[in-house]
Amino acid sequence: MSCAQPLVDAFNRRITYLRLSVTDRCDLRCSYCMPEAMQFLPKKEVLTLDELHKVALAFIDRGVSKIRLTGGEPLVRRDMIELVRALGRKLGDGLDELTLTTNGTQLERFADDLAAAGVKRINVSLDTLDPVLFETLSRRNRLGDVLRGIAAAREAGLKVKLNTVALKGLNEAEIPFLIEWAHRHGHELTLIEAMPLGEIDGERADHYLPLTAVRDDLEARWTLTPSEHRSGGPARYVQIAQTGGRLGFITPLTNNFCAGCNRVRVTATGQLYACLGGAEQVDLRAALRSDAPDANVALALDEAMRIKPEKHHFRIERGAAPAQPRPMSLTGG
Ligand code: SAM
Ligand code: SF4
């Protein structure tokens, strides 16, 4: 396939990775992600399956080789597996990797279909193995579904990476146990600092836990050896001698990683956000629904490269407004 002009931003960063949100809806209500009474978008505002497919193809044509489907919870969108199948056909034909980030609640049902469509690895978010804390954190009693989903994914041959948001006073004390559990089951685990995105019910600062502190704590317990391993994203890794597994750290607050940014995000309504932490956006839905969709989508992608900011500026302070009013569930985490 001929590749049109590659996507390169004003800071000479080549964009090869798209995070595409297929829905803003979710079957959990994680307290750090959204309020209990989250208002979801009317369905008509959300891109159709065909529009999502066209967006993905436009990016592949501009040299994007990795696509992660996300949300909201991607697996709550009923027709999403058809998109996975359609994009799976682009693997080896412009696309190197198709993956998704999921909360795992519906994975038991979809694991085989995902594997059959060419998905090899998925990320599952898991903040706790304690059913009571799971229900407190996500406001839903679904830990059993998630654990069955993870097991089904493994059985289907998918490599499962776990993502855990570190939360002071919530899962803080459980982090070493989560890491041991993950490594015992053959999963890599990556810890993530909570980001100030979207309004939530409580005070974000109460549960913000810098990973610098977590790392100090883990170093007092285990031998952590920095690893050269890179997954094409912002995570930095260590190998843990005692558990025999790899641990990642994503540190948007304590160690900015924007210089190596290779990605953009598209919401389920077709807004391309050039940076997770910024307001810069272009409207792909308007371009797709215009008289000259191909040309206008190409122009919108060029514009996105011009406006992509150099870095995010996250701070978590008591009483402060979020860096962006939109939650991760809208932008596509
Ligand atoms: N629902 C799916 C899931 O939870 O995996 C996909 C979307 S979710 C928005 C993607 C990731 O963003 C999850 O790992 C979640 O824990 C994380 N996340 C949500 N809000 C966050 C925040 N404010 N700061 C850091 N991570 C956040
Ligand atoms: Fe849903 Fe994922 Fe947000 Fe949790 S983090 S509420 S699972 S979108």
mmCIF file of N, CA and C in Angstrom, residues 24-128:
data_model
loop_
_atom_site.group_PDB
_atom_site.id
_atom_site.type_symbol
_atom_site.label_atom_id
_atom_site.label_comp_id
_atom_site.label_asym_id
_atom_site.label_seq_id
_atom_site.Cartn_x
_atom_site.Cartn_y
_atom_site.Cartn_z
ATOM 1 N N ASP A 24 -17.824 6.128 24.722
ATOM 2 C CA ASP A 24 -17.507 6.786 25.996
ATOM 3 C C ASP A 24 -18.185 6.042 27.152
ATOM 4 N N ARG A 25 -19.023 5.046 26.819
ATOM 5 C CA ARG A 25 -19.788 4.348 27.858
ATOM 6 C C ARG A 25 -18.949 3.326 28.597
ATOM 7 N N CYS A 26 -19.397 2.993 29.789
ATOM 8 C CA CYS A 26 -18.645 2.022 30.577
ATOM 9 C C CYS A 26 -19.577 1.319 31.545
ATOM 10 N N ASP A 27 -19.220 0.070 31.878
ATOM 11 C CA ASP A 27 -20.014 -0.686 32.852
ATOM 12 C C ASP A 27 -19.420 -0.600 34.257
ATOM 13 N N LEU A 28 -18.320 0.130 34.424
ATOM 14 C CA LEU A 28 -17.801 0.441 35.759
ATOM 15 C C LEU A 28 -17.848 1.957 35.937
ATOM 16 N N ARG A 29 -17.594 2.417 37.139
ATOM 17 C CA ARG A 29 -17.573 3.862 37.425
ATOM 18 C C ARG A 29 -16.360 4.151 38.309
ATOM 19 N N CYS A 30 -15.170 3.836 37.824
ATOM 20 C CA CYS A 30 -13.976 3.999 38.675
ATOM 21 C C CYS A 30 -13.923 5.425 39.218
ATOM 22 N N SER A 31 -13.701 5.531 40.516
ATOM 23 C CA SER A 31 -13.888 6.824 41.185
ATOM 24 C C SER A 31 -12.847 7.856 40.744
ATOM 25 N N TYR A 32 -11.678 7.404 40.279
ATOM 26 C CA TYR A 32 -10.658 8.355 39.815
ATOM 27 C C TYR A 32 -10.872 8.750 38.353
ATOM 28 N N CYS A 33 -11.815 8.059 37.687
ATOM 29 C CA CYS A 33 -12.033 8.278 36.251
ATOM 30 C C CYS A 33 -13.281 9.118 36.004
ATOM 31 N N MET A 34 -14.367 8.802 36.716
ATOM 32 C CA MET A 34 -15.635 9.501 36.425
ATOM 33 C C MET A 34 -16.501 9.584 37.681
ATOM 34 N N PRO A 35 -17.445 10.537 37.697
ATOM 35 C CA PRO A 35 -18.362 10.587 38.832
ATOM 36 C C PRO A 35 -19.374 9.446 38.772
ATOM 37 N N GLU A 36 -19.985 9.165 39.906
ATOM 38 C CA GLU A 36 -21.010 8.111 39.974
ATOM 39 C C GLU A 36 -22.115 8.363 38.939
ATOM 40 N N ALA A 37 -22.582 9.621 38.869
ATOM 41 C CA ALA A 37 -23.699 9.951 37.972
ATOM 42 C C ALA A 37 -23.169 10.457 36.630
ATOM 43 N N MET A 38 -22.251 9.702 36.050
ATOM 44 C CA MET A 38 -21.658 10.108 34.773
ATOM 45 C C MET A 38 -22.738 10.198 33.678
ATOM 46 N N GLN A 39 -22.701 11.301 32.933
ATOM 47 C CA GLN A 39 -23.634 11.466 31.809
ATOM 48 C C GLN A 39 -22.925 11.025 30.538
ATOM 49 N N PHE A 40 -23.455 10.010 29.880
ATOM 50 C CA PHE A 40 -22.827 9.568 28.636
ATOM 51 C C PHE A 40 -23.420 10.316 27.459
ATOM 52 N N LEU A 41 -22.714 10.257 26.334
ATOM 53 C CA LEU A 41 -23.135 11.020 25.159
ATOM 54 C C LEU A 41 -24.315 10.352 24.464
ATOM 55 N N PRO A 42 -25.181 11.144 23.823
ATOM 56 C CA PRO A 42 -26.228 10.535 23.001
ATOM 57 C C PRO A 42 -25.561 9.725 21.885
ATOM 58 N N LYS A 43 -26.149 8.562 21.562
ATOM 59 C CA LYS A 43 -25.514 7.652 20.585
ATOM 60 C C LYS A 43 -25.251 8.328 19.241
ATOM 61 N N LYS A 44 -26.141 9.279 18.855
ATOM 62 C CA LYS A 44 -25.983 9.865 17.507
ATOM 63 C C LYS A 44 -24.699 10.699 17.392
ATOM 64 N N GLU A 45 -24.147 11.089 18.530
ATOM 65 C CA GLU A 45 -22.895 11.863 18.468
ATOM 66 C C GLU A 45 -21.668 10.975 18.237
ATOM 67 N N VAL A 46 -21.867 9.692 18.470
ATOM 68 C CA VAL A 46 -20.731 8.774 18.401
ATOM 69 C C VAL A 46 -20.527 8.307 16.956
ATOM 70 N N LEU A 47 -19.284 8.121 16.567
ATOM 71 C CA LEU A 47 -18.992 7.675 15.194
ATOM 72 C C LEU A 47 -19.600 6.298 14.946
ATOM 73 N N THR A 48 -20.071 6.101 13.725
ATOM 74 C CA THR A 48 -20.553 4.766 13.347
ATOM 75 C C THR A 48 -19.344 3.855 13.176
ATOM 76 N N LEU A 49 -19.656 2.570 13.071
ATOM 77 C CA LEU A 49 -18.579 1.601 12.872
ATOM 78 C C LEU A 49 -17.800 1.915 11.593
ATOM 79 N N ASP A 50 -18.548 2.280 10.552
ATOM 80 C CA ASP A 50 -17.928 2.588 9.272
ATOM 81 C C ASP A 50 -17.023 3.829 9.406
ATOM 82 N N GLU A 51 -17.488 4.812 10.160
ATOM 83 C CA GLU A 51 -16.663 6.021 10.342
ATOM 84 C C GLU A 51 -15.400 5.706 11.153
ATOM 85 N N LEU A 52 -15.549 4.874 12.181
ATOM 86 C CA LEU A 52 -14.361 4.487 12.964
ATOM 87 C C LEU A 52 -13.354 3.770 12.065
ATOM 88 N N HIS A 53 -13.876 2.908 11.211
ATOM 89 C CA HIS A 53 -13.017 2.166 10.303
ATOM 90 C C HIS A 53 -12.283 3.121 9.360
ATOM 91 N N LYS A 54 -13.035 4.097 8.829
ATOM 92 C CA LYS A 54 -12.416 5.071 7.898
ATOM 93 C C LYS A 54 -11.331 5.881 8.603
ATOM 94 N N VAL A 55 -11.600 6.282 9.849
ATOM 95 C CA VAL A 55 -10.586 7.031 10.607
ATOM 96 C C VAL A 55 -9.316 6.183 10.732
ATOM 97 N N ALA A 56 -9.516 4.928 11.136
ATOM 98 C CA ALA A 56 -8.352 4.055 11.326
ATOM 99 C C ALA A 56 -7.574 3.898 10.019
ATOM 100 N N LEU A 57 -8.286 3.701 8.906
ATOM 101 C CA LEU A 57 -7.602 3.527 7.612
ATOM 102 C C LEU A 57 -6.841 4.787 7.217
ATOM 103 N N ALA A 58 -7.428 5.958 7.525
ATOM 104 C CA ALA A 58 -6.742 7.213 7.187
ATOM 105 C C ALA A 58 -5.421 7.317 7.946
ATOM 106 N N PHE A 59 -5.423 6.891 9.198
ATOM 107 C CA PHE A 59 -4.184 6.931 9.978
ATOM 108 C C PHE A 59 -3.171 5.908 9.458
ATOM 109 N N ILE A 60 -3.668 4.717 9.120
ATOM 110 C CA ILE A 60 -2.741 3.690 8.608
ATOM 111 C C ILE A 60 -2.088 4.196 7.321
ATOM 112 N N ASP A 61 -2.885 4.873 6.500
ATOM 113 C CA ASP A 61 -2.369 5.422 5.242
ATOM 114 C C ASP A 61 -1.278 6.460 5.491
ATOM 115 N N ARG A 62 -1.318 7.112 6.664
ATOM 116 C CA ARG A 62 -0.299 8.121 6.994
ATOM 117 C C ARG A 62 0.808 7.537 7.870
ATOM 118 N N GLY A 63 0.927 6.218 7.894
ATOM 119 C CA GLY A 63 2.077 5.606 8.554
ATOM 120 C C GLY A 63 1.850 5.168 9.994
ATOM 121 N N VAL A 64 0.599 5.230 10.475
ATOM 122 C CA VAL A 64 0.351 4.706 11.823
ATOM 123 C C VAL A 64 0.354 3.180 11.753
ATOM 124 N N SER A 65 1.202 2.564 12.588
ATOM 125 C CA SER A 65 1.361 1.115 12.497
ATOM 126 C C SER A 65 0.817 0.384 13.712
ATOM 127 N N LYS A 66 0.382 1.156 14.709
ATOM 128 C CA LYS A 66 -0.170 0.512 15.904
ATOM 129 C C LYS A 66 -1.465 1.218 16.296
ATOM 130 N N ILE A 67 -2.505 0.439 16.485
ATOM 131 C CA ILE A 67 -3.787 1.002 16.910
ATOM 132 C C ILE A 67 -4.244 0.287 18.174
ATOM 133 N N ARG A 68 -4.595 1.096 19.171
ATOM 134 C CA ARG A 68 -5.185 0.550 20.389
ATOM 135 C C ARG A 68 -6.623 1.032 20.481
ATOM 136 N N LEU A 69 -7.558 0.099 20.554
ATOM 137 C CA LEU A 69 -8.959 0.449 20.735
ATOM 138 C C LEU A 69 -9.223 0.596 22.223
ATOM 139 N N THR A 70 -9.975 1.647 22.559
ATOM 140 C CA THR A 70 -10.184 1.903 23.970
ATOM 141 C C THR A 70 -11.541 2.560 24.147
ATOM 142 N N GLY A 71 -11.753 3.184 25.308
ATOM 143 C CA GLY A 71 -13.030 3.818 25.584
ATOM 144 C C GLY A 71 -12.865 4.791 26.742
ATOM 145 N N GLY A 72 -13.896 4.953 27.467
ATOM 146 C CA GLY A 72 -14.951 4.067 27.908
ATOM 147 C C GLY A 72 -14.476 2.608 27.909
ATOM 148 N N GLU A 73 -15.424 1.747 27.980
ATOM 149 C CA GLU A 73 -15.071 0.327 27.932
ATOM 150 C C GLU A 73 -15.344 -0.184 26.521
ATOM 151 N N PRO A 74 -14.287 -0.476 25.756
ATOM 152 C CA PRO A 74 -14.499 -0.832 24.350
ATOM 153 C C PRO A 74 -15.431 -2.031 24.168
ATOM 154 N N LEU A 75 -15.387 -2.986 25.084
ATOM 155 C CA LEU A 75 -16.177 -4.209 24.878
ATOM 156 C C LEU A 75 -17.654 -4.047 25.227
ATOM 157 N N VAL A 76 -18.082 -2.864 25.691
ATOM 158 C CA VAL A 76 -19.531 -2.678 25.878
ATOM 159 C C VAL A 76 -20.199 -2.203 24.582
ATOM 160 N N ARG A 77 -19.396 -1.814 23.591
ATOM 161 C CA ARG A 77 -20.007 -1.444 22.298
ATOM 162 C C ARG A 77 -20.271 -2.724 21.514
ATOM 163 N N ARG A 78 -21.545 -2.972 21.213
ATOM 164 C CA ARG A 78 -21.943 -4.285 20.710
ATOM 165 C C ARG A 78 -21.265 -4.675 19.399
ATOM 166 N N ASP A 79 -21.112 -3.683 18.490
ATOM 167 C CA ASP A 79 -20.568 -4.041 17.175
ATOM 168 C C ASP A 79 -19.045 -3.907 17.120
ATOM 169 N N MET A 80 -18.421 -3.711 18.274
ATOM 170 C CA MET A 80 -16.983 -3.400 18.212
ATOM 171 C C MET A 80 -16.143 -4.555 17.676
ATOM 172 N N ILE A 81 -16.607 -5.786 17.865
ATOM 173 C CA ILE A 81 -15.814 -6.919 17.394
ATOM 174 C C ILE A 81 -15.725 -6.916 15.855
ATOM 175 N N GLU A 82 -16.751 -6.320 15.214
ATOM 176 C CA GLU A 82 -16.690 -6.201 13.740
ATOM 177 C C GLU A 82 -15.577 -5.244 13.326
ATOM 178 N N LEU A 83 -15.397 -4.188 14.106
ATOM 179 C CA LEU A 83 -14.290 -3.261 13.822
ATOM 180 C C LEU A 83 -12.950 -3.977 14.024
ATOM 181 N N VAL A 84 -12.873 -4.769 15.093
ATOM 182 C CA VAL A 84 -11.637 -5.517 15.354
ATOM 183 C C VAL A 84 -11.339 -6.435 14.163
ATOM 184 N N ARG A 85 -12.377 -7.092 13.666
ATOM 185 C CA ARG A 85 -12.163 -8.009 12.524
ATOM 186 C C ARG A 85 -11.716 -7.228 11.290
ATOM 187 N N ALA A 86 -12.364 -6.095 11.036
ATOM 188 C CA ALA A 86 -12.011 -5.305 9.851
ATOM 189 C C ALA A 86 -10.574 -4.797 9.953
ATOM 190 N N LEU A 87 -10.189 -4.324 11.138
ATOM 191 C CA LEU A 87 -8.826 -3.820 11.287
ATOM 192 C C LEU A 87 -7.817 -4.952 11.337
ATOM 193 N N GLY A 88 -8.265 -6.103 11.832
ATOM 194 C CA GLY A 88 -7.384 -7.271 11.849
ATOM 195 C C GLY A 88 -6.911 -7.617 10.438
ATOM 196 N N ARG A 89 -7.762 -7.325 9.451
ATOM 197 C CA ARG A 89 -7.385 -7.619 8.057
ATOM 198 C C ARG A 89 -6.286 -6.677 7.556
ATOM 199 N N LYS A 90 -6.021 -5.588 8.285
ATOM 200 C CA LYS A 90 -4.937 -4.673 7.888
ATOM 201 C C LYS A 90 -3.593 -5.080 8.519
ATOM 202 N N LEU A 91 -3.631 -6.086 9.392
ATOM 203 C CA LEU A 91 -2.372 -6.537 9.994
ATOM 204 C C LEU A 91 -1.477 -7.111 8.902
ATOM 205 N N GLY A 92 -0.242 -6.638 8.874
ATOM 206 C CA GLY A 92 0.668 -7.067 7.811
ATOM 207 C C GLY A 92 0.478 -6.267 6.538
ATOM 208 N N ASP A 93 -0.515 -5.403 6.514
ATOM 209 C CA ASP A 93 -0.778 -4.558 5.347
ATOM 210 C C ASP A 93 -0.866 -3.107 5.828
ATOM 211 N N GLY A 94 0.200 -2.654 6.457
ATOM 212 C CA GLY A 94 0.257 -1.291 6.998
ATOM 213 C C GLY A 94 0.182 -1.272 8.509
ATOM 214 N N LEU A 95 -0.550 -2.227 9.060
ATOM 215 C CA LEU A 95 -0.714 -2.251 10.516
ATOM 216 C C LEU A 95 0.154 -3.362 11.112
ATOM 217 N N ASP A 96 0.966 -2.990 12.123
ATOM 218 C CA ASP A 96 1.809 -4.007 12.770
ATOM 219 C C ASP A 96 1.126 -4.595 13.991
ATOM 220 N N GLU A 97 0.361 -3.744 14.682
ATOM 221 C CA GLU A 97 -0.255 -4.247 15.906
ATOM 222 C C GLU A 97 -1.632 -3.642 16.130
ATOM 223 N N LEU A 98 -2.562 -4.517 16.497
ATOM 224 C CA LEU A 98 -3.914 -4.099 16.865
ATOM 225 C C LEU A 98 -4.150 -4.620 18.272
ATOM 226 N N THR A 99 -4.500 -3.706 19.176
ATOM 227 C CA THR A 99 -4.638 -4.138 20.549
ATOM 228 C C THR A 99 -5.783 -3.380 21.209
ATOM 229 N N LEU A 100 -6.060 -3.698 22.458
ATOM 230 C CA LEU A 100 -7.070 -2.905 23.151
ATOM 231 C C LEU A 100 -6.787 -2.830 24.635
ATOM 232 N N THR A 101 -7.384 -1.808 25.245
ATOM 233 C CA THR A 101 -7.337 -1.650 26.696
ATOM 234 C C THR A 101 -8.750 -1.865 27.204
ATOM 235 N N THR A 102 -8.884 -2.748 28.167
ATOM 236 C CA THR A 102 -10.213 -3.109 28.654
ATOM 237 C C THR A 102 -10.203 -3.240 30.164
ATOM 238 N N ASN A 103 -11.396 -3.075 30.752
ATOM 239 C CA ASN A 103 -11.495 -3.333 32.191
ATOM 240 C C ASN A 103 -11.717 -4.818 32.459
ATOM 241 N N GLY A 104 -11.895 -5.607 31.426
ATOM 242 C CA GLY A 104 -11.928 -7.059 31.574
ATOM 243 C C GLY A 104 -13.279 -7.666 31.901
ATOM 244 N N THR A 105 -14.289 -6.835 32.177
ATOM 245 C CA THR A 105 -15.567 -7.412 32.630
ATOM 246 C C THR A 105 -16.224 -8.299 31.567
ATOM 247 N N GLN A 106 -16.001 -7.977 30.286
ATOM 248 C CA GLN A 106 -16.666 -8.722 29.196
ATOM 249 C C GLN A 106 -15.690 -9.627 28.438
ATOM 250 N N LEU A 107 -14.513 -9.761 28.993
ATOM 251 C CA LEU A 107 -13.440 -10.435 28.244
ATOM 252 C C LEU A 107 -13.708 -11.928 28.053
ATOM 253 N N GLU A 108 -14.374 -12.526 29.050
ATOM 254 C CA GLU A 108 -14.634 -13.962 28.956
ATOM 255 C C GLU A 108 -15.401 -14.246 27.653
ATOM 256 N N ARG A 109 -16.323 -13.337 27.309
ATOM 257 C CA ARG A 109 -17.156 -13.526 26.122
ATOM 258 C C ARG A 109 -16.392 -13.251 24.826
ATOM 259 N N PHE A 110 -15.420 -12.328 24.869
ATOM 260 C CA PHE A 110 -14.808 -11.863 23.620
ATOM 261 C C PHE A 110 -13.387 -12.364 23.355
ATOM 262 N N ALA A 111 -12.785 -13.039 24.351
ATOM 263 C CA ALA A 111 -11.356 -13.374 24.228
ATOM 264 C C ALA A 111 -11.061 -14.169 22.947
ATOM 265 N N ASP A 112 -11.855 -15.196 22.676
ATOM 266 C CA ASP A 112 -11.583 -16.037 21.490
ATOM 267 C C ASP A 112 -11.724 -15.229 20.200
ATOM 268 N N ASP A 113 -12.768 -14.387 20.129
ATOM 269 C CA ASP A 113 -12.985 -13.574 18.921
ATOM 270 C C ASP A 113 -11.835 -12.593 18.700
ATOM 271 N N LEU A 114 -11.348 -12.019 19.788
ATOM 272 C CA LEU A 114 -10.230 -11.069 19.663
ATOM 273 C C LEU A 114 -9.001 -11.793 19.116
ATOM 274 N N ALA A 115 -8.720 -12.952 19.673
ATOM 275 C CA ALA A 115 -7.540 -13.705 19.226
ATOM 276 C C ALA A 115 -7.704 -14.107 17.759
ATOM 277 N N ALA A 116 -8.912 -14.555 17.397
ATOM 278 C CA ALA A 116 -9.151 -14.994 16.009
ATOM 279 C C ALA A 116 -8.994 -13.841 15.027
ATOM 280 N N ALA A 117 -9.253 -12.609 15.490
ATOM 281 C CA ALA A 117 -9.150 -11.443 14.601
ATOM 282 C C ALA A 117 -7.706 -10.947 14.456
ATOM 283 N N GLY A 118 -6.791 -11.545 15.203
ATOM 284 C CA GLY A 118 -5.380 -11.165 15.042
ATOM 285 C C GLY A 118 -4.808 -10.362 16.195
ATOM 286 N N VAL A 119 -5.630 -10.133 17.229
ATOM 287 C CA VAL A 119 -5.101 -9.434 18.414
ATOM 288 C C VAL A 119 -4.179 -10.393 19.157
ATOM 289 N N LYS A 120 -2.999 -9.885 19.529
ATOM 290 C CA LYS A 120 -2.038 -10.769 20.205
ATOM 291 C C LYS A 120 -1.883 -10.406 21.683
ATOM 292 N N ARG A 121 -1.981 -9.088 21.957
ATOM 293 C CA ARG A 121 -1.750 -8.630 23.340
ATOM 294 C C ARG A 121 -2.861 -7.660 23.706
ATOM 295 N N ILE A 122 -3.252 -7.685 24.958
ATOM 296 C CA ILE A 122 -4.232 -6.697 25.424
ATOM 297 C C ILE A 122 -3.773 -6.158 26.779
ATOM 298 N N ASN A 123 -4.254 -4.977 27.110
ATOM 299 C CA ASN A 123 -4.028 -4.437 28.447
ATOM 300 C C ASN A 123 -5.319 -4.547 29.235
ATOM 301 N N VAL A 124 -5.231 -5.072 30.423
ATOM 302 C CA VAL A 124 -6.396 -5.132 31.306
ATOM 303 C C VAL A 124 -6.101 -4.270 32.533
ATOM 304 N N SER A 125 -7.054 -3.416 32.863
ATOM 305 C CA SER A 125 -6.871 -2.552 34.031
ATOM 306 C C SER A 125 -7.317 -3.304 35.271
ATOM 307 N N LEU A 126 -6.449 -3.372 36.240
ATOM 308 C CA LEU A 126 -6.777 -4.092 37.481
ATOM 309 C C LEU A 126 -6.111 -3.347 38.636
ATOM 310 N N ASP A 127 -6.922 -2.683 39.449
ATOM 311 C CA ASP A 127 -6.369 -1.853 40.524
ATOM 312 C C ASP A 127 -6.313 -2.574 41.855
ATOM 313 N N THR A 128 -7.050 -3.675 41.966
ATOM 314 C CA THR A 128 -7.055 -4.412 43.232
ATOM 315 C C THR A 128 -7.549 -5.829 43.014
#
